[in-house]
mmCIF file of C-alpha atoms and ligand atoms in Angstrom:
data_model
loop_
_atom_site.group_PDB
_atom_site.id
_atom_site.type_symbol
_atom_site.label_atom_id
_atom_site.label_comp_id
_atom_site.label_asym_id
_atom_site.label_seq_id
_atom_site.Cartn_x
_atom_site.Cartn_y
_atom_site.Cartn_z
ATOM 1 C CA MET A 4 0.428 0.138 -0.067
ATOM 2 C CA ALA A 5 1.167 3.297 -1.038
ATOM 3 C CA SER A 6 2.119 5.440 1.750
ATOM 4 C CA ARG A 7 1.514 9.475 2.130
ATOM 5 C CA TYR A 8 3.719 9.979 5.020
ATOM 6 C CA HIS A 9 7.717 9.633 4.629
ATOM 7 C CA ARG A 10 8.098 9.834 8.421
ATOM 8 C CA ILE A 11 5.405 9.198 11.401
ATOM 9 C CA VAL A 12 5.624 9.170 15.038
ATOM 10 C CA LEU A 13 3.937 6.277 16.218
ATOM 11 C CA LYS A 14 1.772 6.650 20.315
ATOM 12 C CA ILE A 15 1.064 2.723 21.162
ATOM 13 C CA SER A 16 0.078 2.619 25.311
ATOM 14 C CA GLY A 17 1.222 0.194 27.325
ATOM 15 C CA GLU A 18 -2.571 -1.781 27.637
ATOM 16 C CA GLY A 19 -1.639 -2.718 23.575
ATOM 17 C CA PHE A 20 0.589 -4.211 24.870
ATOM 18 C CA CYS A 21 -1.830 -6.684 27.286
ATOM 19 C CA ARG A 22 -4.559 -8.360 27.697
ATOM 20 C CA ASP A 23 -7.677 -6.111 28.117
ATOM 21 C CA GLY A 24 -8.270 -5.100 31.405
ATOM 22 C CA GLY A 25 -4.812 -6.968 32.258
ATOM 23 C CA ASN A 26 -1.035 -5.920 32.974
ATOM 24 C CA GLY A 27 2.014 -6.902 31.932
ATOM 25 C CA LEU A 28 3.289 -8.286 28.652
ATOM 26 C CA ASP A 29 0.991 -10.650 26.457
ATOM 27 C CA LEU A 30 3.110 -11.794 23.673
ATOM 28 C CA ALA A 31 0.949 -11.851 20.918
ATOM 29 C CA ALA A 32 -0.298 -8.592 21.161
ATOM 30 C CA LEU A 33 3.448 -7.575 21.117
ATOM 31 C CA ALA A 34 3.436 -9.429 17.949
ATOM 32 C CA GLY A 35 0.580 -8.107 16.358
ATOM 33 C CA ILE A 36 1.680 -4.575 16.633
ATOM 34 C CA ALA A 37 5.226 -5.389 15.928
ATOM 35 C CA GLU A 38 4.274 -7.060 12.489
ATOM 36 C CA GLN A 39 2.285 -3.989 11.412
ATOM 37 C CA ILE A 40 5.357 -1.507 12.403
ATOM 38 C CA ALA A 41 7.606 -4.210 11.001
ATOM 39 C CA GLN A 42 5.051 -3.549 7.414
ATOM 40 C CA VAL A 43 4.772 -0.137 7.495
ATOM 41 C CA ALA A 44 9.095 0.021 7.870
ATOM 42 C CA ARG A 45 9.315 -2.032 4.837
ATOM 43 C CA GLY A 46 7.342 -0.087 3.045
ATOM 44 C CA GLY A 47 9.745 2.453 3.159
ATOM 45 C CA VAL A 48 7.827 4.923 5.954
ATOM 46 C CA GLN A 49 10.604 6.202 9.083
ATOM 47 C CA VAL A 50 9.021 4.736 12.327
ATOM 48 C CA ALA A 51 9.566 6.565 15.230
ATOM 49 C CA VAL A 52 7.466 4.699 18.252
ATOM 50 C CA VAL A 53 6.730 6.574 21.810
ATOM 51 C CA ILE A 54 5.996 4.200 23.975
ATOM 52 C CA GLY A 55 3.160 4.078 26.794
ATOM 53 C CA GLY A 56 4.265 2.151 30.580
ATOM 54 C CA GLY A 57 0.535 1.721 31.210
ATOM 55 C CA ASN A 58 0.143 -2.455 31.419
ATOM 56 C CA PHE A 59 3.050 -1.763 34.610
ATOM 57 C CA VAL A 60 2.945 1.225 36.488
ATOM 58 C CA ARG A 61 0.951 4.267 35.865
ATOM 59 C CA GLY A 62 2.509 7.300 38.336
ATOM 60 C CA GLN A 63 -0.686 9.492 39.120
ATOM 61 C CA THR A 64 -3.068 5.701 40.241
ATOM 62 C CA LEU A 65 0.665 4.232 42.045
ATOM 63 C CA ALA A 66 0.954 7.737 43.788
ATOM 64 C CA ALA A 67 -2.745 7.813 44.929
ATOM 65 C CA SER A 68 -2.353 6.617 48.468
ATOM 66 C CA GLY A 69 0.292 8.912 49.529
ATOM 67 C CA GLN A 70 3.063 5.738 50.674
ATOM 68 C CA ILE A 71 5.003 6.607 46.872
ATOM 69 C CA GLN A 72 5.982 10.505 46.327
ATOM 70 C CA ARG A 73 4.412 11.606 42.996
ATOM 71 C CA ALA A 74 7.880 11.795 40.984
ATOM 72 C CA THR A 75 9.616 7.994 42.328
ATOM 73 C CA ALA A 76 6.018 6.540 41.046
ATOM 74 C CA ASP A 77 6.656 9.528 37.562
ATOM 75 C CA TYR A 78 10.275 7.895 36.977
ATOM 76 C CA MET A 79 9.078 4.119 37.725
ATOM 77 C CA GLY A 80 6.329 4.577 35.143
ATOM 78 C CA MET A 81 9.037 5.757 32.799
ATOM 79 C CA LEU A 82 11.245 2.512 33.490
ATOM 80 C CA ALA A 83 8.378 0.418 32.290
ATOM 81 C CA THR A 84 8.221 2.351 29.663
ATOM 82 C CA VAL A 85 12.163 1.116 28.629
ATOM 83 C CA MET A 86 10.292 -2.120 29.377
ATOM 84 C CA ASN A 87 8.294 -2.113 26.753
ATOM 85 C CA ALA A 88 10.454 -0.477 24.694
ATOM 86 C CA MET A 89 13.228 -3.294 24.961
ATOM 87 C CA ALA A 90 10.186 -5.801 24.273
ATOM 88 C CA LEU A 91 9.177 -4.387 20.967
ATOM 89 C CA GLN A 92 12.736 -3.975 19.547
ATOM 90 C CA ASP A 93 13.594 -7.847 20.331
ATOM 91 C CA THR A 94 9.921 -8.909 18.524
ATOM 92 C CA LEU A 95 10.773 -6.508 15.805
ATOM 93 C CA GLU A 96 14.411 -8.034 15.351
ATOM 94 C CA SER A 97 12.625 -11.281 15.286
ATOM 95 C CA LEU A 98 10.809 -10.259 12.294
ATOM 96 C CA GLY A 99 14.268 -8.989 10.977
ATOM 97 C CA GLN A 100 13.496 -5.621 11.363
ATOM 98 C CA ALA A 101 16.594 -3.640 12.686
ATOM 99 C CA THR A 102 15.785 -2.147 15.540
ATOM 100 C CA ARG A 103 17.129 1.154 18.369
ATOM 101 C CA VAL A 104 15.579 2.262 21.564
ATOM 102 C CA ALA A 105 16.491 5.427 22.501
ATOM 103 C CA SER A 106 15.892 6.111 25.922
ATOM 104 C CA ALA A 107 15.317 9.521 27.477
ATOM 105 C CA LEU A 108 16.714 8.559 31.008
ATOM 106 C CA PRO A 109 19.754 7.044 30.203
ATOM 107 C CA VAL A 110 20.120 3.212 30.705
ATOM 108 C CA ILE A 111 22.955 2.401 29.235
ATOM 109 C CA GLN A 112 23.604 -1.208 29.560
ATOM 110 C CA VAL A 113 19.953 -1.639 27.802
ATOM 111 C CA CYS A 114 19.595 1.236 25.273
ATOM 112 C CA GLU A 115 21.090 4.183 23.958
ATOM 113 C CA PRO A 116 20.875 7.655 25.276
ATOM 114 C CA PHE A 117 17.933 9.691 23.353
ATOM 115 C CA ILE A 118 20.307 11.771 20.979
ATOM 116 C CA ARG A 119 17.755 13.955 18.365
ATOM 117 C CA ARG A 120 19.822 14.071 15.803
ATOM 118 C CA LYS A 121 20.752 10.401 16.195
ATOM 119 C CA VAL A 122 17.524 9.524 15.883
ATOM 120 C CA MET A 123 17.404 11.083 12.608
ATOM 121 C CA HIS A 124 20.147 9.516 11.268
ATOM 122 C CA HIS A 125 18.325 5.893 12.406
ATOM 123 C CA LEU A 126 15.430 7.074 10.594
ATOM 124 C CA GLU A 127 17.127 7.543 7.426
ATOM 125 C CA LYS A 128 18.905 4.502 7.306
ATOM 126 C CA GLY A 129 15.423 2.361 7.716
ATOM 127 C CA MET A 130 15.389 0.872 11.433
ATOM 128 C CA VAL A 131 12.498 1.828 13.063
ATOM 129 C CA VAL A 132 13.531 3.437 16.602
ATOM 130 C CA VAL A 133 10.997 2.547 20.105
ATOM 131 C CA LEU A 134 11.212 5.783 22.115
ATOM 132 C CA ALA A 135 11.876 5.085 25.415
ATOM 133 C CA ALA A 136 11.026 7.026 29.198
ATOM 134 C CA GLY A 137 8.421 9.940 27.947
ATOM 135 C CA VAL A 138 10.413 13.105 28.014
ATOM 136 C CA GLY A 139 12.540 11.700 31.107
ATOM 137 C CA SER A 140 11.144 14.239 33.276
ATOM 138 C CA PRO A 141 8.500 13.626 35.921
ATOM 139 C CA PHE A 142 4.236 15.015 35.697
ATOM 140 C CA PHE A 143 4.803 14.302 31.873
ATOM 141 C CA THR A 144 2.424 11.775 29.973
ATOM 142 C CA THR A 145 4.312 9.673 26.668
ATOM 143 C CA ASP A 146 1.558 11.557 24.530
ATOM 144 C CA THR A 147 3.498 14.752 25.534
ATOM 145 C CA CYS A 148 6.288 13.268 24.578
ATOM 146 C CA ALA A 149 4.580 11.729 21.308
ATOM 147 C CA ALA A 150 3.753 15.937 20.347
ATOM 148 C CA LEU A 151 7.463 16.626 21.481
ATOM 149 C CA ARG A 152 9.336 13.809 19.184
ATOM 150 C CA ALA A 153 7.222 14.561 16.212
ATOM 151 C CA THR A 154 8.033 18.187 16.167
ATOM 152 C CA GLU A 155 11.622 17.973 16.848
ATOM 153 C CA LEU A 156 11.738 15.215 14.802
ATOM 154 C CA HIS A 157 9.564 16.647 11.821
ATOM 155 C CA ALA A 158 6.817 14.000 11.743
ATOM 156 C CA GLU A 159 4.605 15.014 9.260
ATOM 157 C CA VAL A 160 1.885 12.856 11.258
ATOM 158 C CA LEU A 161 1.266 11.424 15.174
ATOM 159 C CA LEU A 162 -0.578 8.352 14.771
ATOM 160 C CA LYS A 163 -2.035 7.663 18.245
ATOM 161 C CA ALA A 164 -3.444 4.155 18.613
ATOM 162 C CA THR A 165 -5.748 4.071 21.223
ATOM 163 C CA LYS A 166 -8.354 0.494 22.905
ATOM 164 C CA VAL A 167 -11.485 2.831 21.123
ATOM 165 C CA ASP A 168 -12.215 3.803 17.183
ATOM 166 C CA GLY A 169 -11.329 7.436 17.949
ATOM 167 C CA VAL A 170 -12.001 10.610 19.733
ATOM 168 C CA TYR A 171 -16.267 10.310 21.175
ATOM 169 C CA GLU A 172 -18.104 13.101 22.346
ATOM 170 C CA SER A 173 -18.510 11.008 25.811
ATOM 171 C CA ASP A 174 -17.136 8.091 27.164
ATOM 172 C CA PRO A 175 -18.045 5.072 24.868
ATOM 173 C CA GLY A 176 -17.310 2.769 27.921
ATOM 174 C CA ARG A 177 -20.474 4.645 29.866
ATOM 175 C CA ASN A 178 -22.349 5.838 27.060
ATOM 176 C CA PRO A 179 -22.620 3.129 23.790
ATOM 177 C CA ALA A 180 -24.702 5.449 22.009
ATOM 178 C CA ALA A 181 -21.592 8.507 22.454
ATOM 179 C CA ARG A 182 -20.732 8.833 18.250
ATOM 180 C CA CYS A 183 -17.255 8.938 17.176
ATOM 181 C CA PHE A 184 -16.122 12.339 15.250
ATOM 182 C CA LYS A 185 -14.466 11.745 11.891
ATOM 183 C CA ARG A 186 -12.588 15.351 12.517
ATOM 184 C CA LEU A 187 -11.913 17.921 15.226
ATOM 185 C CA THR A 188 -9.862 20.963 15.477
ATOM 186 C CA TYR A 189 -7.339 20.961 18.724
ATOM 187 C CA ARG A 190 -9.003 23.529 19.764
ATOM 188 C CA GLN A 191 -12.807 21.874 20.008
ATOM 189 C CA VAL A 192 -10.353 19.284 21.121
ATOM 190 C CA ILE A 193 -9.377 21.860 23.982
ATOM 191 C CA THR A 194 -12.313 23.570 24.592
ATOM 192 C CA ASP A 195 -14.742 20.756 24.935
ATOM 193 C CA ASN A 196 -12.715 18.958 26.668
ATOM 194 C CA LEU A 197 -12.358 15.749 25.078
ATOM 195 C CA ARG A 198 -9.755 14.016 26.994
ATOM 196 C CA VAL A 199 -8.328 12.316 24.227
ATOM 197 C CA MET A 200 -4.557 13.418 25.255
ATOM 198 C CA ASP A 201 -3.595 15.740 27.861
ATOM 199 C CA LEU A 202 -3.989 19.581 27.294
ATOM 200 C CA THR A 203 -0.276 19.880 27.132
ATOM 201 C CA ALA A 204 0.109 16.932 24.049
ATOM 202 C CA VAL A 205 -2.424 18.578 22.442
ATOM 203 C CA SER A 206 -1.524 22.453 22.334
ATOM 204 C CA LEU A 207 1.717 20.932 21.770
ATOM 205 C CA ALA A 208 0.894 19.357 18.359
ATOM 206 C CA MET A 209 -1.525 22.612 17.661
ATOM 207 C CA GLU A 210 1.876 24.836 17.799
ATOM 208 C CA SER A 211 3.414 22.360 15.121
ATOM 209 C CA ASN A 212 0.547 21.596 13.674
ATOM 210 C CA ILE A 213 1.093 18.042 13.933
ATOM 211 C CA PRO A 214 -2.055 16.094 12.920
ATOM 212 C CA ILE A 215 -3.050 13.738 15.244
ATOM 213 C CA VAL A 216 -4.781 10.578 14.012
ATOM 214 C CA VAL A 217 -6.600 8.762 16.778
ATOM 215 C CA PHE A 218 -7.661 5.126 15.855
ATOM 216 C CA ASN A 219 -8.238 1.576 16.994
ATOM 217 C CA LEU A 220 -5.246 -0.363 18.209
ATOM 218 C CA LYS A 221 -7.001 -4.075 18.063
ATOM 219 C CA THR A 222 -8.721 -3.372 14.529
ATOM 220 C CA ARG A 223 -6.797 -5.362 12.411
ATOM 221 C CA ASP A 224 -4.366 -3.986 9.586
ATOM 222 C CA ASN A 225 -4.810 0.249 11.524
ATOM 223 C CA ILE A 226 -1.248 1.035 12.103
ATOM 224 C CA SER A 227 -0.765 0.209 8.128
ATOM 225 C CA ARG A 228 -4.218 1.792 7.058
ATOM 226 C CA ALA A 229 -3.387 4.811 9.176
ATOM 227 C CA ALA A 230 0.050 4.911 7.979
ATOM 228 C CA ALA A 231 -1.173 4.661 4.601
ATOM 229 C CA GLY A 232 -2.691 7.884 4.957
ATOM 230 C CA GLU A 233 -6.154 5.889 5.167
ATOM 231 C CA PRO A 234 -9.193 7.752 6.494
ATOM 232 C CA ILE A 235 -9.937 5.735 9.864
ATOM 233 C CA GLY A 236 -10.833 7.388 13.270
ATOM 234 C CA THR A 237 -10.395 10.254 14.035
ATOM 235 C CA LEU A 238 -8.190 13.418 12.806
ATOM 236 C CA ILE A 239 -7.630 16.203 15.064
ATOM 237 C CA CYS A 240 -6.071 19.168 12.990
ATOM 238 C CA GLY A 241 -5.714 22.987 12.573
ATOM 239 C CA GLU A 242 -8.754 25.130 10.876
ATOM 240 C CA GLY A 243 -7.718 25.606 8.271
ATOM 241 C CA ARG A 244 -7.166 22.073 7.253
ATOM 242 C CA GLU A 245 -10.123 20.041 5.259
ATOM 243 C CA THR A 246 -12.476 22.961 8.099
ATOM 244 C CA SER A 247 -15.806 21.656 5.920
ATOM 245 C CA GLN A 248 -15.941 18.617 7.417
ATOM 246 C CA VAL A 249 -14.902 19.508 10.808
ATOM 247 C CA LYS A 250 -16.709 17.707 13.499
ATOM 248 C CA ASP A 251 -18.627 15.809 11.355
ATOM 249 C CA LYS A 252 -19.820 12.285 13.620
ATOM 250 C CA LYS A 253 -19.620 9.115 11.740
HETATM 251 N N1 UDP B 327 5.389 9.239 32.562
HETATM 252 C C1 UDP B 327 6.571 10.148 32.719
HETATM 253 N N2 UDP B 327 7.340 11.487 32.385
HETATM 254 C C2 UDP B 327 6.811 11.584 30.589
HETATM 255 C C3 UDP B 327 6.286 9.443 30.513
HETATM 256 C C4 UDP B 327 5.965 8.722 31.693
HETATM 257 O O1 UDP B 327 6.935 10.598 34.096
HETATM 258 O O2 UDP B 327 7.700 12.148 29.950
HETATM 259 C C5 UDP B 327 5.456 8.379 33.851
HETATM 260 C C6 UDP B 327 4.399 9.130 34.679
HETATM 261 O O3 UDP B 327 4.314 8.457 35.747
HETATM 262 C C7 UDP B 327 3.264 7.898 33.255
HETATM 263 C C8 UDP B 327 4.526 6.599 33.079
HETATM 264 O O4 UDP B 327 5.086 7.043 33.097
HETATM 265 O O5 UDP B 327 1.858 7.520 33.875
HETATM 266 C C9 UDP B 327 3.794 5.685 32.491
HETATM 267 O O6 UDP B 327 3.294 6.330 30.662
HETATM 268 P P1 UDP B 327 1.539 6.937 30.189
HETATM 269 O O7 UDP B 327 0.616 6.837 31.417
HETATM 270 O O8 UDP B 327 1.759 7.799 29.330
HETATM 271 O O9 UDP B 327 1.663 5.439 29.578
HETATM 272 P P2 UDP B 327 0.109 5.180 28.734
HETATM 273 O O10 UDP B 327 -1.147 5.099 29.242
HETATM 274 O O11 UDP B 327 0.662 5.455 27.057
HETATM 275 O O12 UDP B 327 0.714 3.955 28.749
#
């Protein structure tokens, strides 16, 4: 399938790596994701993957009781993303796809530190680069990291893989009748508090004018389809882009 993108940032939450409602690693889920990423990279698209860690630790949840400080819990969450990145790297390499892990927290025995120019070089060589440890600071999320990396690596799009089909008018888990938006502007996401990503992430994408595509990771071939520029999920973009259909619901 021909792609309209040259370079993408793909954000995968930790929950994509475990069974629904579970935690840890589900090897079959991991293999399914890796196969699609390898297929996209083989098609000539440069792929940087920002990986979450919620299948092991979410800082806010772990710190809720007060026993563990929020900053400590957040560093633990970042280390969790390193574990996911290592698992994804080995799985991609078992499929023959050369892969590097670049971490914002140095863990030099297992991966390289994040150095922007080095990552660009790896991408240009056709390697998949898995970006671990978020931005390297507590009180941030891997979604914000994805918007930041998409900006600094000059990606054309941020693909956010989730467990639902796109951005809904209300939580589809609680309201099965909730409709899914086809397109939204950054401003609508912010002012309507649509909670698809944290506000820092959406604001950064808006400032950089990087379109975000939110789509369902569990639907077969969706990573490949999103990377090929097919109109799946919800597109979040600026006012000037395809405005006539902004906020159409499906
Ligand atoms: N985290 C952080 N700084 C970052 C990125 C992540 O402190 O720049 C921590 C935070 O505790 C977060 C956890 O790592 O809850 C896992 O990341 P995230 O919740 O974004 O993962 P996902 O929900 O996408 O699996």
